[in-house]
Coordinates of C-alpha atoms in Angstrom, one line a residue:
X29 CA 116.5 155.6 41.8
X30 CA 115.5 157.8 39.0
X31 CA 116.4 161.5 39.7
X32 CA 115.3 162.9 36.3
X33 CA 112.0 164.4 37.6
X34 CA 113.7 165.7 40.7
X35 CA 116.4 167.4 38.7
X36 CA 113.9 169.0 36.3
X37 CA 112.3 170.8 39.3
X38 CA 115.6 172.3 40.6
X39 CA 115.7 176.1 40.3
X40 CA 118.4 177.9 38.5
X41 CA 119.5 179.9 41.5
X42 CA 120.3 176.7 43.4
X43 CA 122.4 175.4 40.5
X44 CA 124.3 178.7 40.5
X45 CA 125.1 178.2 44.2
X46 CA 126.4 174.7 43.6
X47 CA 128.6 175.9 40.6
X48 CA 130.2 178.4 42.9
X49 CA 130.7 175.8 45.7
X50 CA 132.9 173.6 43.6
X51 CA 135.3 176.4 43.0
X52 CA 134.7 177.2 39.3
X53 CA 135.9 180.6 38.1
X54 CA 133.3 183.3 37.5
X55 CA 133.9 183.1 33.8
X56 CA 133.0 179.3 33.7
X57 CA 130.1 179.8 36.1
X58 CA 128.6 182.6 34.0
X59 CA 129.2 180.4 30.8
X60 CA 127.2 177.6 32.4
X61 CA 124.4 179.9 33.6
X62 CA 124.1 181.4 30.1
X63 CA 122.7 178.1 29.0
X64 CA 120.0 178.3 31.7
X65 CA 118.8 181.8 32.2
X66 CA 116.4 183.5 29.8
X67 CA 115.9 180.4 27.7
X68 CA 112.7 179.2 26.2
X69 CA 111.6 176.0 24.5
X70 CA 108.5 174.6 22.7
X71 CA 107.3 171.1 21.9
X72 CA 107.3 169.7 18.4
X73 CA 104.8 166.8 18.0
X74 CA 103.7 165.2 14.8
X75 CA 104.8 168.2 12.7
X76 CA 103.1 170.8 14.9
X77 CA 104.8 173.3 17.3
X78 CA 103.5 174.2 20.7
X79 CA 103.8 177.6 22.4
X80 CA 107.1 178.9 23.7
X81 CA 107.6 178.3 27.4
X82 CA 110.1 179.8 29.8
X83 CA 112.7 177.3 31.2
X84 CA 113.0 178.5 34.8
X85 CA 114.1 175.1 36.3
X86 CA 116.3 172.3 35.3
X87 CA 118.0 172.2 31.9
X88 CA 116.7 172.3 28.4
X89 CA 116.1 169.0 26.8
X90 CA 118.9 168.1 24.4
X91 CA 121.3 170.7 26.0
X92 CA 125.0 169.7 25.9
X93 CA 125.4 171.2 29.3
X94 CA 122.7 169.0 30.8
X95 CA 124.7 165.9 31.7
X96 CA 127.5 168.1 33.2
X97 CA 125.1 170.1 35.4
X98 CA 123.3 166.9 36.4
X99 CA 126.6 165.3 37.6
X100 CA 127.5 168.4 39.6
X101 CA 124.1 168.5 41.2
X102 CA 124.3 164.9 42.3
X103 CA 127.8 165.1 43.7
X104 CA 126.5 165.9 47.2
X105 CA 124.6 162.6 47.3
X106 CA 127.9 160.7 47.7
X107 CA 129.0 163.1 50.4
X108 CA 125.8 162.6 52.3
X109 CA 126.2 158.8 52.5
X110 CA 127.8 157.3 55.6
X111 CA 130.8 155.9 53.6
X112 CA 129.7 152.3 54.1
X113 CA 127.2 152.3 51.2
X114 CA 128.1 151.7 47.6
X115 CA 126.9 154.2 45.0
X116 CA 126.5 153.6 41.3
X117 CA 125.7 156.6 39.2
X118 CA 124.9 156.8 35.5
X119 CA 123.1 159.9 34.2
X120 CA 119.8 160.1 36.0
X121 CA 119.8 156.5 37.2
X122 CA 121.4 155.8 40.6
X123 CA 121.7 152.6 42.6
X124 CA 122.6 152.7 46.3
X125 CA 123.7 149.3 47.7
X126 CA 123.5 148.8 51.5
X127 CA 125.9 146.0 52.4
X128 CA 124.2 144.0 55.1
X129 CA 127.4 142.3 56.3
X130 CA 128.9 145.7 57.0
X131 CA 126.0 146.3 59.4
X132 CA 126.8 143.1 61.3
X133 CA 124.2 141.1 59.3
X134 CA 121.3 143.1 60.8
X135 CA 118.0 142.1 59.4
X136 CA 114.5 143.5 59.7
X137 CA 111.3 141.6 60.6
X138 CA 107.7 142.8 60.5
X139 CA 105.3 141.7 63.2
X140 CA 101.9 143.2 63.9
X141 CA 102.7 146.0 61.5
X142 CA 105.9 147.0 63.3
X143 CA 109.5 146.7 62.2
X144 CA 112.0 145.0 64.4
X145 CA 115.8 145.0 63.9
X146 CA 118.0 142.1 64.8
X147 CA 120.9 143.5 66.7
X148 CA 122.9 140.3 67.4
X149 CA 123.5 137.0 65.6
X150 CA 122.5 136.0 62.1
X151 CA 119.0 135.4 60.7
X152 CA 117.6 131.9 61.3
X153 CA 117.4 129.9 58.1
X154 CA 119.9 132.1 56.2
X155 CA 122.5 130.0 54.2
X156 CA 125.3 132.2 55.6
X157 CA 124.3 131.6 59.3
X158 CA 125.9 128.2 59.5
X159 CA 129.2 129.3 58.1
X160 CA 129.3 132.4 60.3
X161 CA 128.4 130.4 63.4
X162 CA 131.2 127.9 62.7
X163 CA 133.8 130.7 62.3
X164 CA 132.7 132.3 65.5
X165 CA 132.8 129.1 67.5
X166 CA 136.3 128.2 66.1
X167 CA 137.6 131.6 67.2
X168 CA 136.1 131.3 70.7
X169 CA 137.4 127.8 71.3
X170 CA 140.9 128.6 70.0
X171 CA 141.2 131.7 72.3
X172 CA 139.6 129.9 75.3
X173 CA 141.8 126.7 75.0
X174 CA 145.0 128.6 74.4
X175 CA 144.6 131.0 77.4
X176 CA 142.9 128.8 80.0
X177 CA 144.9 127.8 83.1
X178 CA 143.3 124.4 83.5
X179 CA 144.5 121.3 81.7
X180 CA 141.9 120.1 79.3
X181 CA 142.6 116.5 78.3
X182 CA 139.5 116.2 76.1
X183 CA 137.5 118.7 74.0
X184 CA 135.1 117.5 71.4
X185 CA 132.7 119.9 69.6
X186 CA 129.8 119.5 67.1
X187 CA 128.5 122.9 66.0
X188 CA 127.6 124.4 69.5
X189 CA 127.6 121.2 71.6
X190 CA 130.8 120.3 73.3
X191 CA 132.0 117.2 75.2
X192 CA 134.7 118.1 77.7
X193 CA 136.8 116.4 80.4
X194 CA 137.7 118.7 83.3
X195 CA 138.7 118.1 86.9
X196 CA 135.7 118.5 89.3
X197 CA 137.3 121.3 91.3
X198 CA 138.0 123.3 88.1
X199 CA 134.6 123.1 86.4
X200 CA 133.4 126.5 87.7
X201 CA 136.7 128.3 86.7
X202 CA 136.7 126.8 83.2
X203 CA 133.0 127.5 82.7
X204 CA 133.6 131.2 83.7
X205 CA 136.6 131.4 81.4
X206 CA 134.6 130.2 78.4
X207 CA 131.9 132.9 79.1
X208 CA 134.5 135.6 79.3
X209 CA 135.4 135.2 75.6
X210 CA 132.3 136.8 74.3
X211 CA 129.7 138.5 76.5
X212 CA 127.0 137.8 73.9
X213 CA 127.7 134.1 73.7
X214 CA 127.2 132.3 77.0
X215 CA 127.8 128.6 77.5
X216 CA 125.5 126.4 79.7
X217 CA 126.8 123.2 81.2
X218 CA 125.6 119.8 82.2
X219 CA 127.7 117.7 84.6
X220 CA 127.7 113.9 84.6
X221 CA 125.4 112.1 87.0
X222 CA 126.1 108.6 88.2
X223 CA 128.9 108.3 85.7
X224 CA 126.7 109.1 82.7
X225 CA 126.5 112.2 80.4
X226 CA 124.4 112.7 77.2
X227 CA 126.1 114.1 74.2
X228 CA 124.0 114.6 71.0
X229 CA 122.0 111.3 70.7
X230 CA 124.6 109.3 72.6
X231 CA 124.6 108.4 76.3
X232 CA 128.2 108.2 77.3
X233 CA 129.1 106.3 80.5
X234 CA 132.4 105.5 82.0
X235 CA 133.5 102.5 84.1
X236 CA 137.0 102.5 85.4
X237 CA 139.1 103.8 82.5
X238 CA 136.7 102.9 79.6
X239 CA 133.9 104.8 77.9
X240 CA 130.7 103.1 76.7
X241 CA 128.0 104.5 74.4
X242 CA 124.3 103.7 73.8
X243 CA 121.4 105.6 72.3
X244 CA 120.1 108.6 74.3
X245 CA 116.5 110.0 74.4
X246 CA 115.4 113.0 76.2
X247 CA 112.8 112.6 79.0
X248 CA 110.2 114.3 76.8
X249 CA 110.5 111.7 74.1
X250 CA 107.1 110.3 73.2
X251 CA 107.9 107.4 70.8
X252 CA 105.7 109.1 68.2
X253 CA 107.0 108.3 64.7
X254 CA 105.6 108.6 61.2
X255 CA 102.6 106.4 61.5
X256 CA 102.0 103.6 59.0
X257 CA 98.5 104.9 58.2
X258 CA 99.8 108.4 57.4
X259 CA 99.4 109.9 53.9
X260 CA 103.1 109.6 53.0
X261 CA 105.1 107.6 50.5
X262 CA 106.1 104.1 51.6
X263 CA 109.7 105.0 51.0
X264 CA 109.4 107.6 53.8
X265 CA 108.1 105.0 56.2
X266 CA 110.8 102.5 55.3
X267 CA 113.4 105.2 55.8
X268 CA 112.1 105.8 59.3
X269 CA 112.8 102.2 60.3
X270 CA 116.1 102.0 58.4
X271 CA 117.4 105.2 59.9
X272 CA 116.7 104.3 63.6
X273 CA 118.0 100.8 63.3
X274 CA 121.2 102.1 61.6
X275 CA 121.7 104.6 64.4
X276 CA 121.4 101.8 66.9
X277 CA 124.2 99.9 65.1
X278 CA 126.4 102.9 65.0
X279 CA 126.0 104.2 68.5
X280 CA 125.7 101.0 70.6
X281 CA 129.1 99.7 71.3
X282 CA 128.2 96.3 72.8
X283 CA 126.1 93.3 71.8
X284 CA 123.9 93.6 74.8
X285 CA 123.1 97.3 74.4
X286 CA 122.4 96.8 70.7
X287 CA 120.0 93.9 71.5
X288 CA 118.2 96.1 74.1
X289 CA 117.9 99.0 71.6
X290 CA 116.5 96.7 68.8
X291 CA 113.9 95.3 71.2
X292 CA 112.9 98.8 72.2
X293 CA 112.7 99.9 68.6
X294 CA 110.5 96.9 67.6
X295 CA 108.0 97.9 70.4
X296 CA 108.0 101.5 69.1
X297 CA 107.5 100.5 65.5
X298 CA 104.6 98.2 66.5
X299 CA 103.1 101.1 68.5
X300 CA 103.1 103.1 65.3
X301 CA 101.2 100.4 63.5
X302 CA 104.0 98.8 61.4
X303 CA 103.6 95.0 60.9
X304 CA 106.5 92.6 61.6
X305 CA 107.1 91.8 57.9
X306 CA 107.5 95.5 57.0
X307 CA 109.9 96.0 60.0
X308 CA 112.0 93.0 59.1
X309 CA 112.3 94.0 55.4
X310 CA 113.4 97.5 56.2
X311 CA 115.7 96.9 59.2
X312 CA 119.2 98.3 58.3
X313 CA 121.8 95.6 57.8
X314 CA 125.5 96.5 57.5
X315 CA 126.9 96.0 54.0
X316 CA 130.4 95.9 52.6
X317 CA 131.5 98.8 50.4
X318 CA 131.7 97.9 46.7
X319 CA 133.5 99.7 43.9
X320 CA 131.2 101.8 41.7
X321 CA 131.3 102.2 38.0
X322 CA 132.3 105.8 37.3
X323 CA 131.2 105.5 33.7
X324 CA 127.6 104.8 34.6
X325 CA 125.0 107.3 33.5
X326 CA 124.4 109.8 36.3
X327 CA 121.1 109.7 38.1
X328 CA 118.8 112.7 37.8
X329 CA 116.5 113.5 40.7
X330 CA 113.0 115.0 40.2
X331 CA 110.9 116.2 43.2
X332 CA 107.1 116.0 42.8
X333 CA 104.2 116.4 45.2
X334 CA 103.0 113.1 46.6
X335 CA 99.7 111.7 45.4
X336 CA 99.0 108.2 46.6
X337 CA 99.0 105.7 43.7
X338 CA 99.9 108.2 41.0
X339 CA 103.3 109.1 42.4
X340 CA 104.4 105.5 42.7
X341 CA 103.5 104.9 39.0
X342 CA 105.4 107.9 37.9
X343 CA 108.5 106.6 39.8
X344 CA 108.3 103.3 38.0
X345 CA 107.9 104.9 34.6
X346 CA 110.9 107.2 35.1
X347 CA 113.2 104.6 36.6
X348 CA 114.4 103.1 33.2
X349 CA 115.4 106.6 32.2
X350 CA 117.7 106.8 35.2
X351 CA 115.5 109.4 36.8
X352 CA 115.0 109.1 40.6
X353 CA 111.8 110.6 41.9
X354 CA 111.7 112.2 45.4
X355 CA 108.2 112.7 46.9
X356 CA 107.2 115.7 49.1
X357 CA 104.0 116.1 51.0
X358 CA 101.5 118.5 49.5
X359 CA 100.5 119.9 53.0
X360 CA 103.1 120.2 55.8
X361 CA 102.8 121.1 59.5
X362 CA 104.8 124.2 58.7
X363 CA 102.1 125.4 56.3
X364 CA 99.3 124.6 58.8
X365 CA 100.9 126.0 62.0
X366 CA 103.5 128.6 61.1
X367 CA 102.1 132.0 60.6
X368 CA 104.1 134.2 62.9
X369 CA 105.3 136.9 60.5
X370 CA 103.2 139.4 58.7
X371 CA 102.7 138.6 55.1
X372 CA 104.2 140.9 52.5
X373 CA 102.0 143.0 50.4
X374 CA 101.4 141.4 47.0
X375 CA 103.4 144.0 45.2
X376 CA 106.4 143.6 47.6
X377 CA 106.8 139.8 47.4
X378 CA 109.9 138.5 45.6
X379 CA 109.4 136.4 42.4
X380 CA 106.1 137.2 40.7
X381 CA 104.3 136.8 37.5
X382 CA 102.3 139.9 36.8
X383 CA 99.8 141.5 34.4
X384 CA 99.6 145.1 33.1
X385 CA 96.6 146.2 31.1
X386 CA 96.2 148.9 28.5
X387 CA 93.5 151.5 29.5
X388 CA 92.4 152.2 25.9
X389 CA 92.3 148.7 24.3
X390 CA 92.2 145.0 25.2
X391 CA 96.0 144.5 25.0
X392 CA 97.8 143.3 28.1
X393 CA 101.3 142.5 29.1
X394 CA 102.3 139.4 31.0
X395 CA 105.8 139.4 32.6
X396 CA 107.9 137.7 35.3
X397 CA 110.5 139.0 37.6
X398 CA 112.6 137.6 40.5
X399 CA 112.2 140.9 42.3
X400 CA 109.0 142.5 43.5
X401 CA 106.3 144.1 41.3
X402 CA 106.8 147.6 42.7
X403 CA 110.4 147.6 41.4
X404 CA 109.5 146.2 38.0
X405 CA 106.6 148.7 37.6
X406 CA 109.1 151.6 38.2
X407 CA 111.3 150.2 35.4
X408 CA 108.4 149.8 33.0
X409 CA 107.2 153.4 33.7
X410 CA 110.7 154.8 33.1
X411 CA 111.0 152.8 29.9
X412 CA 107.6 154.1 28.7
X413 CA 108.5 157.7 29.6
X414 CA 111.8 157.4 27.6
X415 CA 110.3 155.6 24.7
X416 CA 112.5 152.5 25.0
X417 CA 111.8 150.4 21.9
X418 CA 113.1 147.2 23.6
X419 CA 110.2 147.4 26.1
X420 CA 107.0 146.0 24.8
X421 CA 104.8 148.3 26.9
X422 CA 106.7 151.4 25.9
X423 CA 106.6 150.4 22.3
X424 CA 102.8 149.9 22.5
X425 CA 102.4 153.3 24.1
X426 CA 104.6 154.9 21.4
X427 CA 102.8 153.4 18.5
X428 CA 99.2 153.9 19.7
X429 CA 99.5 156.8 22.2
X430 CA 97.4 154.6 24.5
X431 CA 97.5 155.1 28.3
X432 CA 98.8 152.3 30.4
X433 CA 96.7 151.3 33.5
X434 CA 99.6 151.1 36.0
X435 CA 97.3 151.3 39.0
X436 CA 95.5 148.0 38.1
X437 CA 98.7 146.0 37.6
X438 CA 98.2 142.7 39.4
X439 CA 100.3 139.8 40.6
X440 CA 99.0 136.6 39.1
X441 CA 101.1 134.1 41.0
X442 CA 104.5 133.8 42.7
X443 CA 107.5 131.6 42.4
X444 CA 111.2 131.9 43.4
X445 CA 112.3 129.4 40.7
X446 CA 113.3 131.1 37.5
X447 CA 112.2 128.2 35.2
X448 CA 108.9 127.9 36.9
X449 CA 108.3 131.7 36.3
X450 CA 109.1 131.3 32.6
X451 CA 106.6 128.4 32.3
X452 CA 103.9 130.3 34.2
X453 CA 104.6 133.4 32.1
X454 CA 104.0 131.4 28.9
X455 CA 100.9 129.8 30.4
X456 CA 99.3 133.1 31.3
X457 CA 100.4 134.7 28.0
X458 CA 98.6 132.0 26.1
X459 CA 95.4 132.7 28.0
X460 CA 95.3 136.3 26.8
X461 CA 93.6 137.3 23.6
X462 CA 96.0 140.2 22.6
X463 CA 99.3 139.8 24.6
X464 CA 101.9 142.5 24.1
X465 CA 104.9 140.3 25.2
X466 CA 106.7 137.5 23.5
X467 CA 107.6 134.4 25.5
X468 CA 108.7 130.8 25.1
X469 CA 106.2 128.6 23.4
X470 CA 104.6 125.8 25.5
X471 CA 104.5 122.2 24.3
X472 CA 101.5 121.1 22.3
X473 CA 99.7 119.3 25.3
X474 CA 99.7 122.6 27.2
X475 CA 98.1 124.4 24.3
X476 CA 95.4 121.8 24.1
X477 CA 94.7 122.2 27.8
X478 CA 94.6 126.0 27.5
X479 CA 92.1 125.6 24.6
X480 CA 89.8 123.4 26.6
X481 CA 90.0 125.8 29.6
X482 CA 89.1 128.8 27.4
X483 CA 86.1 126.9 26.0
X484 CA 85.0 126.0 29.6
X485 CA 85.3 129.6 30.7
X486 CA 83.4 130.9 27.7
X487 CA 80.5 128.5 28.5
X488 CA 80.5 129.7 32.2
X489 CA 80.3 133.3 31.1
X490 CA 77.4 132.6 28.7
X491 CA 75.4 130.7 31.4

């Protein structure tokens, strides 16, 4: 926050009241007010003086009392906060940090133009959600198991799924005891049927005093896998077969159940148009662990969009340099189907490459920021107003007295990756005729491409 303009508009009588509120003696108060009341100032610009003007609000520019009065004026800001926020003040620049965790991780979502506040739980997809969920689950199970009256011979948990052994006549009591630990977290239950109970992707069955396991599939399972004809790398298709056959070997605990599962998988693979040779070559086979050479050159992984034919060639070219290529689809179902949240306004999106034009000449500034454009524009405006020589826009304004077209500032593209933003900033800067900013130079092939694009655009404009 920049309070300089707000402070310049504060009347002297209000400052007098605040000086008296902090308990200053009348002598000190009158001494401060003597610097404010009845003062005049005029502007000196390029060797010429302007007319004298009364200073009826704020403090005189350059006054030694200005910083002291400003600090006194802003002291009430800290008092007005709720005590949970963090305040950083330096002169007329103030940052207020709102700790999300202190507000129980509340988050805001926008849907149909309305704001919704999440009151319970953590945000889906947040990196901290998994850690917080595990901490909460550990706390619940420790309290529940240490205070329950029933004897629990077996308690297994994976994230929020548990596998428990309880006497049949104590199931209801133990279930209610679990739900009493936290009213916002309620457990559901599934009781074994015919001696069988699914847990994760395993079907656990018991016979006498032994437990047997095999692969479990939900009733809604459709046998639909990544089809052989799909536009995906061959490595992804091979991984589909290798993963499912490996799961069968890990889960099935008998030769008969493993044989039945492999026959079932072969039918499913064939149903998804995989030929027998491809299935045979990519079926997982247990291998013995061998010692690795720790002195070997570490492998670097590069992720690129998948283009059939080209991506495979790139992988082979980079393989001798110990660079492993991971392919990702250009278009995903998430991009095609997911559109449930309102899109942010262009100036409010995080991570942007932007352009600011000069109103009086052809100069333009290309910049990048990991924050949003609205915040960055505020910083550029403040730097221009203060004449910050380290800011290229402010320096252009100071040297030429040109006006900056703040309203037409535009977002050119977006990226949350810092190095991508630097590359894009250099790319767009090289497209400009008179850029104000300095940036990292692009390699020669990029400059050649930019040159060809400029020629093509010039031809289009002339035709």
